[in-house]
Amino acid sequence: MTTAKREEQVLSEVVSELGLDKQNRATIGRLLTHGGGLAHAEEGSDGRMRATIRIPEDELIYEPSILVMPHGGEIDIELLNDDTNTHCALLPSNGDYVWQWLPNHSRGTVTLDLDGPGYYWYSSNVGNDEGKGLFGAIVVLGDVPAEARLDRPAQPRV
Amino acid sequence: MTQEYIDAPPAIKLGTSTAQVGTAPPVAKDVTYERILNAREGEPQNWISYYGNYDGQRYSLLDQINTENVKRLSPAWVFQFGSQGLHAGPSTYAFEATPLVVDGVMYVSGWDGWVWAVDAKTGKQLWQYKHAIPFDVSLCCGNVNRGVAVAEGKVFVATLNAHVVALDAETGEALWDTVHGDVRAGESATVAPLVVKDMVIVGSSGGEFGSRGHLDAYNINTGERVWRCYMIPKPGEPGSETWPADGEAWQRGGGNCWVTGTFDPELNMLFWGTGNPAPDFDGEVREGDNLFTDSVVAVDVDNGTIQWHYQFTPHDLWDYDSNMESILFEQDGRKLLAHFDKNGYFFVLDRTNGELVRVTPFVDRITWGEIDANGNVTPKIYPEKEGENVHFYPGPAGAKEWTHAAYSPRTDLFYVPVQDTGSTVARRRREFKEGIPYWGAAVTVDSEDMRGSVTAFSASTSEEVWRWENEIPMCASVLATAGDLVFAGEPSGEFNALDARTGELLWSFQCGSGHHSSPVTYSIDGRQYVAVPVGWGSWVEGFLPGMIGGPHGAGLFVFALPEE
C-alpha cells in the first residue's frame, strides 16, 4: 500500500469513527461525498457514456458520490431514488441546468453534456438536502484538444 | 419483495421552469459588420458592441436624459438573478458585464457561464443559456464575465473554462463551441468578444498562472480559428531579445488579453492591451523588458500580426497590466489613442505608429517609479530582496482597473474612474508549476488611507479639468452621453449622474450592492434608458479589500424618466 493510500484509509477510518459518514451522528447531516463511493461511467462502442446513481434509504447521499467520466461529452445517467422520501437532482449541463424530480422510489433519466476536464457539483436543491449530504461530484478526466493548448514545451506539474 | 420503481416526471431544463418567454425576436439576424462599424451615428438607440462603438469612447448620442431632468430619473425595471448550487468561486462571483441592446432586446452575460436575453423595455427574461463550468477551474480574479458580442443572428460568449460559444440569438441554443484555451495550464476566459468582419476576436486569461497570453480570431459561422497571435515571442521571434536567452521564462511569460480591444477600420488595426508578465512580482527570473507584456499592441485584424507596440511598464514588478481600453480619437487631423494605465499615467499615442504624443500622471500618489515626458521609465520602489516588504502606489489593481473611462466629443474630456490605493509586497520566489498561482510574492493591499474619484482630463492637453471625489476608490466603468452626463457607480452601491462639464453630482440611486461593471444607454420607442449590472465581488482583495465584506448582488438596474 502506498503512503497516500494508507493516509486515505486512516482518514476514512477517523471520519467513520467520528460518525461524519452517517446522518445525525457527529454532525446533524453527513459530510459531503463521504460514504457514497466512487464509480466510473461506462462508455459504449458509440462513445456515449452511461452511469447509474441511486439515493439509498435514510442516508441522504448520492451513490456513487463521485462519478468519473473518462473524457468530456454526453452521458446518460439513470437516477434511482431508493429512499422513502422525495428528493431531486439539479445537474450541470451545457445549455442549461437539468433538473430531475425524484419522488419516493422512482426512476428518472437525464442526459448531460459536460466539457471537462474538471469536476462539477450537483445536488438536491430542496429543503436542505444539500447540507445533509445530497451533493455529488462528476469528475471529467482528459485534456483539452491539442489545438487549444499553448505552443510551448511541456511544463512541470505538481 | 422487490418494489417496482415508478417513473419520475421527465427531467427538464431549468429555464423551462421559469417565467421566461423561451425565444427572442429575430432582431440580431440583421446585425452586420457594417452596422457595428457605424453603430454610434447609425443607430444611437442601440448598444451593439462592447464599447458601443469600435472607438471605445463609451459615449452615446442619446440626450433625452440631460443635466436638467436627470433628477427625475427613476427605476424602470430590475432583472434579478442569483446563484444555484455550488459553483466555482462561490465567494467571488460578480456581475461585471456590459449589456448589449439590439432593437429592444438586451443580451447580457453573468458569472459562471450564464447568458440571458431580456426584453429591454420590460425586463422580462426571453431565454437563458448556461455553460457548465468546472468547480475547480483556475480563476485568479473571480467568477466573472464581461459581456457578449452579437452579429448575424448569433450571440458570442467566452466561458470561464476557455471555450468560445456561439448561441442562436433567437433561442439561446448553442450553434458551435470551440475550445479556446487549456484549463490545465491555468487558462480561462472572461473577456467580452468583439466581432470584426466575419471574425469574433477573443483574448486569453491566466496571467497569474504563468500561461502564454494570446489573442485569437474565429470564424463567426463555423467557429474555426482564423489566426492566433501570441503576446510572448518564442526564441528568435521579434521581441524575444527582451527575455532571458537561455531560460524558460518566455514559456510562462503572461501577457494575457482579458479585456476587449478597440478597432480602427481605416488602419485595419485592433488595439489590444496585454497583461502583466509572470511571475507578477519576481523580475529576477525574467530579466529584460518582457515584451509584449503591459503593452498596447496594434494587430492586423486580417492575419493577427503585430504591426507596432507600445510598452507602458517595461519589466513590470508591480502587476501593472495594460489590458484596459485604448480610446480612439482624432485631434487636428491626427489619429490618436488614449490609455489610462494601471501604473498611474495617462498616455496619448499616435495610433498609426505607436509614437508617444504625451504622458502625464492621472492619480495623486505614484511612488513605484517615474515616467518622464519622453516616456522614459525610472523604477524607484519595487520588490527586490527576498522577503523584504516594500510599499508602493498604486497597488496591483492600479490607479485605474480594467473598468473603463469614457470620452465625450461634446466636452472634449475624458472621464476616468480613479483608484488611489497602495500595497505592500514582498518578493517570495517559487518554482513554476502548471495550474498553480505564480506571483512570486506575498501581497497585502491597503484597506485604509485610500480614496477615489471620477476625474475629467482635457483631450487636447491631458490636464485635469475637474474631479468628483469619493472617500473610497471608484471601481466601475463610466458612461458619457450627449445629455452632458457622466454615469458612475460606487463600490458602496450608489449609481451617480455627474454634470459632464463640471463634475457636479446631479442624481444618485442606491442599488444595494457595489458596482464593478459597465453601464450603457439605449432607447426604445423614443424613451431613453440607462442600464447597469450591479453585483459586488470579483478580486475585491486586490482592488478594494476595505470593502471585502460588501454585499454580493446579482441585479441589473434600468432607469428612465417617468412616462408623461
XYZ file of C-alpha atoms in Angstrom:
722
model
C 0.000 0.000 0.000
C 1.361 3.411 -0.905
C 1.740 6.138 1.674
C -1.052 8.108 0.028
C -3.442 5.142 0.124
C -2.565 4.445 3.728
C -3.265 8.088 4.650
C -6.572 7.910 2.791
C -7.562 4.767 4.689
C -6.631 6.335 8.004
C -8.705 9.410 7.117
C -11.707 7.236 6.211
C -11.403 5.331 9.473
C -11.191 8.503 11.526
C -14.117 10.044 9.669
C -16.152 6.891 10.196
C -15.161 6.556 13.845
C -16.353 10.092 14.477
C -19.533 9.446 12.511
C -19.035 12.067 9.827
C -20.107 9.498 7.232
C -23.516 8.995 8.842
C -26.611 11.090 9.314
C -27.120 12.768 12.703
C -24.077 11.290 14.393
C -21.099 13.616 14.678
C -22.888 16.433 12.903
C -26.562 16.919 12.057
C -26.076 15.757 8.485
C -23.280 13.937 6.753
C -20.024 15.294 5.418
C -20.154 15.797 1.658
C -19.172 12.868 -0.563
C -18.196 10.671 2.385
C -19.643 7.207 2.102
C -21.152 7.157 -1.343
C -18.080 5.789 -3.024
C -16.703 6.325 -6.493
C -17.716 4.761 -9.784
C -16.670 5.093 -13.396
C -19.097 5.797 -16.197
C -19.325 3.074 -18.836
C -18.507 4.040 -22.368
C -20.376 2.321 -25.170
C -18.948 1.466 -28.551
C -20.733 4.579 -29.857
C -18.668 6.722 -27.486
C -21.697 7.614 -25.398
C -21.277 7.309 -21.659
C -23.722 5.825 -19.170
C -23.982 5.583 -15.402
C -26.427 4.884 -12.588
C -26.703 6.928 -9.412
C -29.003 5.979 -6.534
C -30.187 7.566 -3.328
C -30.099 4.863 -0.610
C -32.705 4.842 2.146
C -32.134 7.285 5.011
C -28.565 8.085 4.049
C -29.203 11.314 2.115
C -26.364 10.758 -0.278
C -25.923 10.020 -3.934
C -24.279 6.658 -4.548
C -21.731 6.865 -6.019
C -20.907 10.246 -4.578
C -18.167 10.639 -7.154
C -18.880 9.686 -10.753
C -15.925 9.662 -13.129
C -16.241 10.286 -16.858
C -13.159 9.305 -18.880
C -13.497 12.436 -21.039
C -15.896 15.226 -21.886
C -19.045 14.542 -23.878
C -22.613 13.357 -23.411
C -23.586 10.998 -20.648
C -26.917 9.302 -19.843
C -27.455 8.887 -16.125
C -30.184 6.803 -14.582
C -31.212 8.227 -11.226
C -32.851 5.855 -8.732
C -34.432 7.104 -5.541
C -34.482 4.180 -3.093
C -35.345 6.469 -0.227
C -38.688 6.752 1.493
C -38.630 10.487 0.992
C -38.785 12.671 -2.099
C -35.638 14.319 -3.431
C -34.351 15.664 -6.727
C -31.160 16.378 -8.654
C -30.040 19.663 -10.198
C -27.261 18.730 -12.588
C -24.865 20.798 -14.708
C -25.043 20.532 -18.474
C -24.072 22.809 -21.326
C -27.159 24.736 -22.383
C -28.900 24.818 -19.037
C -29.075 23.015 -15.730
C -31.020 19.744 -15.936
C -33.496 19.214 -13.119
C -34.924 15.816 -12.219
C -37.672 15.466 -9.641
C -37.416 12.132 -7.782
C -40.462 11.022 -5.764
C -40.029 8.115 -3.338
C -38.857 5.008 -5.114
C -38.789 6.484 -8.568
C -36.528 6.287 -11.570
C -35.542 9.107 -13.894
C -33.040 9.537 -16.696
C -31.038 12.614 -17.553
C -28.626 13.413 -20.359
C -25.761 15.767 -19.607
C -23.224 17.476 -21.861
C -20.025 18.339 -19.992
C -16.767 19.657 -21.418
C -14.159 18.850 -18.894
C -11.518 18.492 -17.790
C -12.517 19.400 -14.265
C -15.229 18.495 -11.797
C -18.782 19.634 -11.276
C -21.086 19.504 -8.273
C -24.724 18.578 -8.466
C -27.264 18.467 -5.670
C -30.812 18.015 -4.476
C -31.853 21.656 -4.307
C -34.829 21.329 -1.957
C -35.110 21.769 1.776
C -31.586 21.448 2.995
C -30.887 18.157 1.249
C -27.602 19.730 0.176
C -26.456 20.376 3.722
C -27.470 16.881 4.800
C -25.227 15.303 2.190
C -27.113 15.160 -1.104
C -24.286 16.643 -3.081
C -22.428 14.650 -5.713
C -19.425 15.289 -7.888
C -18.982 14.456 -11.552
C -15.330 14.267 -12.490
C -14.325 14.623 -16.135
C -10.857 13.342 -16.972
C -8.735 14.086 -20.010
C -7.162 17.086 -21.656
C -8.329 19.836 -23.958
C -7.758 19.200 -27.684
C -4.179 19.614 -28.840
C -5.046 22.628 -30.978
C -6.276 24.517 -27.907
C -3.076 24.014 -25.911
C -0.338 26.578 -25.629
C 2.533 26.415 -28.055
C 5.299 25.756 -25.556
C 7.305 22.794 -24.266
C 5.666 20.531 -21.677
C 5.617 22.242 -18.287
C 6.142 20.817 -14.804
C 3.107 19.994 -12.701
C 2.707 19.186 -9.018
C -40.455 -8.306 -2.048
C -38.977 -6.255 -4.842
C -40.718 -2.944 -5.315
C -41.059 -1.647 -8.864
C -39.777 1.829 -9.451
C -42.286 4.375 -10.590
C -41.319 6.659 -13.432
C -40.233 10.046 -12.215
C -41.548 13.045 -14.171
C -39.347 13.805 -17.194
C -36.229 15.806 -16.488
C -36.445 19.429 -17.544
C -34.106 22.229 -18.462
C -34.227 24.594 -15.533
C -35.062 27.595 -17.690
C -38.324 25.998 -18.791
C -39.497 26.184 -15.207
C -39.305 29.970 -15.058
C -41.391 32.828 -16.375
C -39.124 33.236 -19.356
C -40.650 33.513 -22.802
C -38.281 30.995 -24.380
C -37.496 32.895 -27.551
C -36.384 36.368 -28.556
C -37.486 38.331 -31.627
C -35.088 37.944 -34.585
C -33.518 41.378 -34.109
C -29.919 40.138 -34.184
C -30.314 38.484 -37.585
C -29.509 41.674 -39.430
C -26.647 42.870 -37.235
C -23.877 43.069 -39.791
C -20.287 44.270 -39.681
C -21.404 47.442 -41.453
C -23.951 48.147 -38.731
C -21.371 47.602 -35.988
C -18.991 49.856 -37.922
C -21.493 52.725 -37.943
C -23.132 51.998 -34.632
C -22.929 55.376 -32.882
C -24.235 57.580 -35.649
C -26.227 54.892 -37.458
C -28.255 53.566 -34.564
C -27.789 55.509 -31.329
C -30.850 53.727 -29.927
C -28.766 50.551 -29.657
C -25.574 49.474 -27.906
C -24.443 46.683 -30.212
C -20.803 46.131 -29.324
C -18.785 46.139 -26.124
C -17.893 49.838 -26.004
C -20.947 50.885 -28.022
C -18.649 51.688 -30.920
C -15.301 50.379 -32.176
C -13.505 53.511 -30.912
C -14.034 52.595 -27.265
C -15.340 56.023 -26.300
C -18.314 54.706 -24.317
C -20.204 57.782 -25.492
C -23.835 57.854 -26.613
C -25.586 60.449 -28.756
C -28.787 59.973 -26.736
C -29.703 63.183 -24.919
C -33.277 62.778 -23.693
C -31.886 62.368 -20.181
C -29.884 65.530 -19.552
C -28.499 67.758 -16.836
C -31.853 69.495 -16.402
C -34.097 66.466 -15.975
C -31.800 63.767 -14.621
C -33.047 64.436 -11.089
C -36.310 62.752 -12.182
C -34.571 59.547 -13.300
C -36.306 56.505 -11.776
C -36.057 52.712 -11.961
C -37.924 51.326 -14.968
C -37.278 47.667 -14.210
C -34.826 45.349 -12.469
C -33.548 41.981 -13.679
C -32.550 39.781 -10.745
C -30.675 36.532 -10.735
C -28.751 34.550 -8.135
C -26.587 31.539 -7.611
C -27.810 27.931 -7.648
C -25.931 25.055 -6.072
C -22.203 25.023 -5.604
C -20.281 26.838 -8.347
C -16.717 27.922 -8.966
C -15.581 30.865 -6.892
C -18.745 30.933 -4.785
C -17.396 33.857 -2.790
C -16.094 35.821 -5.758
C -18.888 35.856 -8.318
C -19.746 39.327 -9.552
C -21.860 40.976 -12.226
C -19.203 42.677 -14.381
C -20.772 42.692 -17.809
C -21.564 45.318 -20.398
C -25.129 44.639 -21.596
C -25.712 44.848 -25.354
C -29.011 46.115 -26.745
C -30.310 45.463 -30.250
C -33.692 46.873 -31.249
C -35.381 46.245 -27.938
C -33.576 43.071 -26.883
C -30.814 43.053 -24.286
C -28.124 40.351 -24.323
C -26.069 40.129 -21.154
C -23.763 37.594 -19.541
C -23.336 36.817 -15.872
C -20.947 34.815 -13.730
C -20.451 31.060 -14.115
C -21.429 30.687 -17.754
C -24.809 32.455 -17.702
C -26.135 34.383 -20.706
C -29.581 35.960 -20.826
C -31.738 37.626 -23.435
C -34.085 40.140 -21.824
C -36.840 42.383 -23.132
C -35.069 45.728 -22.828
C -38.345 47.592 -22.353
C -39.924 45.454 -19.639
C -37.097 43.395 -18.132
C -38.857 40.132 -18.913
C -36.451 37.243 -19.470
C -36.645 35.874 -23.007
C -34.177 32.978 -22.790
C -31.209 31.786 -20.795
C -28.073 29.823 -21.613
C -25.870 28.181 -19.013
C -22.445 26.797 -19.819
C -21.437 24.177 -17.256
C -18.292 25.480 -15.587
C -15.997 23.095 -13.662
C -15.878 23.892 -9.961
C -12.087 23.680 -9.999
C -11.351 25.973 -12.938
C -8.385 28.302 -12.268
C -9.639 31.835 -11.615
C -7.251 34.485 -10.387
C -9.817 37.179 -10.060
C -13.283 35.869 -9.523
C -16.154 34.132 -11.250
C -16.924 36.869 -13.759
C -17.595 37.602 -17.408
C -17.504 40.995 -19.099
C -20.077 40.527 -21.816
C -21.088 39.088 -25.161
C -20.879 40.048 -28.818
C -23.777 39.956 -31.273
C -23.794 39.560 -35.060
C -25.521 37.678 -37.875
C -28.175 36.191 -35.611
C -25.657 34.894 -33.080
C -24.559 35.762 -29.575
C -20.913 35.007 -28.796
C -19.597 34.326 -25.315
C -16.261 33.234 -23.877
C -16.655 30.830 -20.963
C -14.630 30.531 -17.780
C -13.335 27.147 -18.904
C -11.936 28.816 -22.027
C -14.467 27.877 -24.672
C -15.945 30.239 -27.234
C -19.605 29.501 -27.856
C -21.949 30.891 -30.498
C -25.616 30.923 -29.485
C -28.696 31.292 -31.637
C -29.840 34.808 -30.722
C -33.490 33.780 -31.003
C -33.406 30.687 -28.805
C -30.149 30.682 -26.827
C -29.256 27.248 -28.237
C -25.568 26.603 -28.911
C -24.645 26.623 -32.597
C -20.929 25.960 -32.224
C -18.489 25.539 -29.365
C -14.740 25.852 -29.842
C -12.091 25.184 -27.194
C -10.060 28.382 -26.855
C -7.588 27.571 -24.091
C -6.132 24.952 -21.789
C -7.675 24.883 -18.332
C -4.929 22.535 -17.141
C -2.429 25.277 -17.957
C -4.336 27.743 -15.770
C -6.103 29.372 -18.680
C -9.633 30.716 -18.511
C -11.647 33.347 -20.385
C -13.548 36.351 -19.056
C -13.318 38.779 -21.967
C -16.251 40.108 -23.962
C -15.664 39.021 -27.586
C -15.501 41.586 -30.384
C -16.912 40.907 -33.854
C -14.897 42.391 -36.736
C -15.789 41.482 -40.318
C -16.592 37.739 -40.310
C -14.500 37.019 -37.215
C -15.035 37.048 -33.495
C -11.935 38.158 -31.587
C -11.271 36.598 -28.169
C -8.362 37.029 -25.751
C -6.925 34.771 -23.060
C -6.931 34.932 -19.265
C -4.474 33.237 -16.938
C -1.598 35.624 -16.290
C -1.428 34.767 -12.599
C -0.827 31.111 -13.542
C 2.115 31.614 -15.864
C 0.352 30.963 -19.152
C 1.442 32.370 -22.514
C -1.056 35.056 -23.478
C -2.760 35.020 -26.849
C -5.372 36.730 -28.964
C -7.451 34.620 -31.348
C -9.868 35.166 -34.203
C -12.620 32.648 -35.008
C -14.928 32.487 -37.996
C -18.359 33.605 -36.793
C -20.167 30.940 -38.813
C -18.063 27.865 -38.135
C -16.039 28.569 -35.002
C -12.836 27.630 -36.808
C -9.779 29.543 -35.710
C -8.586 32.038 -38.317
C -5.439 33.146 -36.501
C -3.730 33.166 -33.117
C -1.332 35.875 -32.003
C 0.888 35.045 -29.022
C 1.870 38.003 -26.876
C 5.086 36.372 -25.685
C 7.543 35.713 -28.549
C 9.352 32.408 -28.878
C 13.147 32.466 -29.072
C 14.156 34.039 -32.374
C 10.905 35.904 -32.918
C 10.745 39.731 -32.769
C 10.755 40.792 -29.122
C 12.383 37.591 -27.885
C 15.547 39.595 -27.142
C 13.634 41.100 -24.195
C 13.508 37.718 -22.449
C 16.391 35.688 -20.965
C 18.125 33.930 -23.829
C 18.838 30.715 -22.011
C 15.776 30.232 -19.907
C 12.205 29.035 -19.866
C 10.766 32.369 -18.751
C 9.089 33.106 -22.091
C 7.084 29.878 -21.830
C 5.314 31.204 -18.725
C 5.529 34.864 -19.566
C 1.917 36.025 -19.169
C 0.803 38.915 -21.366
C -2.824 37.845 -21.459
C -5.588 39.640 -23.310
C -8.540 39.623 -20.951
C -10.183 42.936 -21.844
C -11.795 43.804 -25.180
C -9.757 45.896 -27.589
C -10.733 48.698 -29.945
C -10.579 48.791 -33.754
C -9.759 51.333 -36.458
C -11.286 50.168 -39.773
C -9.192 52.579 -41.841
C -5.929 51.260 -40.414
C -7.401 47.740 -40.231
C -5.821 47.511 -36.774
C -7.033 46.157 -33.477
C -5.605 47.929 -30.424
C -5.429 45.329 -27.693
C -3.992 45.702 -24.212
C -1.848 42.970 -22.722
C -1.465 41.815 -19.149
C 1.328 41.520 -16.632
C 4.385 39.332 -17.092
C 4.604 36.199 -14.957
C 5.618 35.845 -12.239
C 3.961 39.136 -11.387
C 6.469 40.490 -8.885
C 9.666 38.474 -9.242
C 11.565 40.053 -12.098
C 14.877 38.361 -11.449
C 13.697 35.189 -13.182
C 12.743 37.131 -16.313
C 15.402 39.775 -16.939
C 14.635 42.205 -19.761
C 11.690 44.317 -20.853
C 9.469 41.237 -21.296
C 7.656 42.152 -24.497
C 4.762 42.234 -25.253
C 3.508 42.350 -21.686
C 1.961 45.551 -20.262
C 1.598 46.942 -23.769
C -0.890 48.026 -26.335
C -0.307 46.024 -29.489
C -1.641 47.052 -32.874
C -2.738 43.845 -34.567
C -3.626 43.468 -38.241
C -7.152 42.123 -37.959
C -6.890 40.049 -41.126
C -3.870 37.979 -40.187
C -3.166 38.557 -36.499
C 0.318 40.013 -36.910
C 1.637 42.722 -34.609
C 2.205 45.986 -36.522
C 3.583 48.038 -33.658
C 3.549 48.045 -29.885
C 3.996 50.464 -27.028
C 5.015 49.082 -23.648
C 3.718 51.148 -20.732
C 5.648 49.369 -17.955
C 8.800 47.612 -19.178
C 9.947 44.793 -16.907
C 6.900 45.123 -14.683
C 7.425 44.360 -10.979
C 4.088 45.738 -9.715
C 1.386 43.735 -11.584
C 0.536 46.683 -13.822
C -1.459 45.019 -16.593
C -2.264 47.285 -19.519
C -5.411 45.469 -20.615
C -7.642 48.445 -20.082
C -9.093 50.227 -23.080
C -7.344 52.293 -25.719
C -9.807 55.049 -26.632
C -9.523 56.175 -30.244
C -9.975 59.866 -31.011
C -8.822 62.447 -33.531
C -7.171 65.802 -32.982
C -6.029 68.251 -35.647
C -6.414 65.516 -38.211
C -4.168 63.184 -36.268
C -5.284 59.667 -35.346
C -4.667 59.266 -31.614
C -5.189 56.736 -28.878
C -5.709 57.462 -25.163
C -4.860 54.955 -22.461
C -5.068 55.272 -18.678
C -2.693 52.657 -17.343
C -2.633 50.812 -14.039
C 0.741 52.475 -13.433
C -0.994 55.827 -12.889
C -0.019 57.521 -16.156
C -2.248 58.811 -18.943
C -0.712 58.083 -22.343
C -1.644 59.617 -25.693
C -0.160 57.789 -28.674
C -0.236 58.249 -32.430
C -2.195 55.144 -33.332
C -0.813 54.878 -36.828
C 2.644 54.003 -35.498
C 2.633 53.870 -31.688
C 4.655 57.059 -31.250
C 4.255 58.737 -27.862
C 2.493 62.092 -28.034
C 2.059 62.897 -24.331
C 2.319 61.163 -20.966
C 1.114 62.645 -17.675
C 0.113 61.254 -14.256
C -3.626 60.946 -13.548
C -3.578 59.951 -9.872
C -2.159 61.814 -6.865
C 0.088 59.148 -5.410
C 2.633 57.415 -7.630
C 5.695 56.043 -5.833
C 6.641 52.903 -7.781
C 8.640 54.961 -10.269
C 8.504 57.842 -12.654
C 7.832 58.279 -16.351
C 9.195 61.483 -17.870
C 7.675 63.480 -20.692
C 9.598 61.432 -23.244
C 8.287 58.177 -21.865
C 11.496 57.140 -20.102
C 10.706 54.891 -17.152
C 12.651 55.032 -13.869
C 11.650 52.371 -11.322
C 12.041 53.539 -7.713
C 10.305 51.164 -5.313
C 9.852 47.513 -6.151
C 10.092 44.067 -4.573
C 13.721 43.116 -4.915
C 15.094 41.340 -1.864
C 13.544 38.056 -0.820
C 11.047 38.521 1.995
C 11.561 42.275 2.342
C 8.368 44.326 2.347
C 8.088 47.348 0.114
C 5.103 49.667 -0.085
C 4.148 51.475 -3.282
C 1.391 53.412 -5.005
C -0.659 52.493 -6.968
C -1.228 48.943 -5.696
C -1.567 45.965 -8.064
C -5.120 46.923 -9.006
C -3.698 50.104 -10.471
C -4.769 53.726 -10.423
C -7.474 52.538 -12.766
C -8.507 48.930 -13.019
C -9.939 47.272 -16.151
C -13.107 49.287 -15.671
C -13.425 51.815 -18.441
C -13.049 55.533 -18.954
C -15.233 57.435 -21.409
C -14.728 60.328 -23.823
C -17.264 62.964 -24.822
C -16.625 64.782 -28.117
C -19.047 67.485 -26.865
C -16.811 68.436 -23.954
C -13.548 67.080 -25.376
C -12.957 65.473 -21.981
C -12.011 62.005 -20.825
C -13.779 60.763 -17.694
C -11.757 58.343 -15.606
C -12.683 56.167 -12.602
C -9.649 56.565 -10.335
C -8.379 54.322 -7.528
C -5.796 55.770 -5.162
C -4.700 52.793 -3.089
C -1.278 51.411 -2.163
C 0.030 47.967 -1.404
C 2.730 46.122 0.492
C 4.599 43.444 -1.424
C 7.487 41.154 -0.534
C 9.216 39.035 -3.136
C 8.750 35.328 -2.418
C 10.318 33.148 -5.055
C 8.612 29.926 -6.003
C 9.031 27.308 -8.681
C 6.695 27.312 -11.622
C 4.131 24.504 -11.658
C 1.408 24.401 -14.243
C -2.001 25.338 -12.846
C -0.634 26.776 -9.575
C -0.657 30.574 -8.954
C 2.678 32.094 -9.969
C 3.000 35.525 -8.377
C 6.440 35.338 -6.813
C 5.389 37.498 -3.863
C 3.307 37.959 -0.741
C 0.852 40.800 -1.271
C -1.329 42.869 1.071
C -3.313 45.708 -0.481
C -4.077 48.683 1.781
C -7.514 48.738 3.335
C -7.039 52.175 4.878
C -5.821 55.536 3.602
C -7.446 55.131 0.224
C -9.607 57.355 -1.934
C -11.046 57.660 -5.384
C -12.574 59.988 -7.899
C -14.077 60.449 -11.291
C -11.618 62.827 -12.884
C -12.042 64.700 -16.158
C -9.000 65.346 -18.363
C -8.690 67.549 -21.410
C -8.185 65.556 -24.605
C -6.213 68.475 -26.024
C -3.724 68.978 -23.198
C -4.183 65.974 -20.858
C -4.646 68.467 -17.998
C -7.138 67.795 -15.229
C -10.316 69.867 -15.653
C -12.467 68.716 -12.751
C -12.615 65.999 -10.129
C -15.545 64.451 -8.272
C -14.002 62.955 -5.169
C -15.060 59.862 -3.255
C -13.892 58.505 0.088
C -13.143 55.122 -1.474
C -11.772 54.140 -4.885
C -14.024 54.139 -7.935
C -14.070 50.628 -9.385
C -16.682 50.684 -12.164
C -16.742 51.881 -15.766
C -18.208 55.273 -16.558
C -20.584 56.263 -19.352
C -20.757 59.632 -21.126
C -23.809 60.877 -23.017
C -24.813 63.760 -25.254
C -27.076 64.870 -22.419
C -23.798 66.085 -20.872
C -23.979 63.432 -18.205
C -21.398 61.035 -16.834
C -22.768 57.954 -15.071
C -20.552 56.286 -12.487
C -21.272 53.577 -9.898
C -19.692 53.415 -6.460
C -18.425 50.372 -4.527
C -20.984 51.221 -1.839
C -23.896 50.847 -4.254
C -24.733 54.391 -5.349
C -25.236 54.929 -9.070
C -24.488 58.575 -9.841
C -25.018 61.053 -12.625
C -22.461 63.862 -12.822
C -22.530 67.001 -14.917
C -20.023 66.235 -17.680
C -18.946 69.896 -17.800
C -18.372 70.497 -14.100
C -18.417 67.201 -12.204
C -21.361 68.305 -10.082
C -23.347 65.400 -8.653
C -26.857 65.731 -10.078
C -28.550 62.426 -9.205
C -27.859 59.280 -7.220
C -29.637 55.974 -6.607
C -28.630 53.313 -4.078
C -28.632 49.910 -5.843
C -27.902 47.810 -2.753
C -24.609 46.321 -3.916
C -21.322 47.652 -5.195
C -20.653 48.492 -8.840
C -17.942 46.690 -10.823
C -19.464 46.681 -14.298
C -20.082 48.910 -17.303
C -23.312 50.919 -17.675
C -24.863 51.532 -21.102
C -27.715 53.575 -22.540
C -30.256 52.849 -25.254
C -33.745 53.871 -26.326
C -36.953 52.109 -27.321
C -39.955 53.868 -28.861
C -38.340 57.211 -28.176
C -37.692 56.587 -24.448
C -34.076 56.599 -23.254
C -32.927 54.026 -20.697
C -29.717 53.674 -18.686
C -28.776 50.118 -17.665
C -26.195 48.998 -15.122
C -25.390 45.477 -13.856
C -24.870 45.520 -10.095
C -23.117 42.751 -8.209
C -20.128 43.307 -5.963
C -17.416 40.660 -5.959
C -14.506 39.521 -8.117
C -10.984 40.090 -6.721
C -12.039 42.635 -4.098
C -8.996 41.623 -2.042
C -6.909 43.145 -4.831
C -8.691 46.366 -5.733
C -10.586 47.305 -2.580
C -10.036 44.989 0.418
C -11.615 47.623 2.634
C -14.922 46.570 1.048
C -14.473 42.787 1.006
C -17.486 42.497 3.283
C -19.690 44.426 0.852
C -22.959 42.708 -0.069
C -22.950 40.492 -3.142
C -25.667 41.291 -5.586
C -26.894 39.945 -8.860
C -29.216 42.519 -10.344
C -29.391 44.646 -13.454
C -30.976 48.042 -12.856
C -32.545 50.042 -15.673
C -33.541 53.675 -15.282
C -35.637 56.076 -17.346
C -37.503 59.337 -16.978
C -41.136 58.917 -15.876
C -43.523 58.497 -18.793
C -45.695 61.564 -19.397
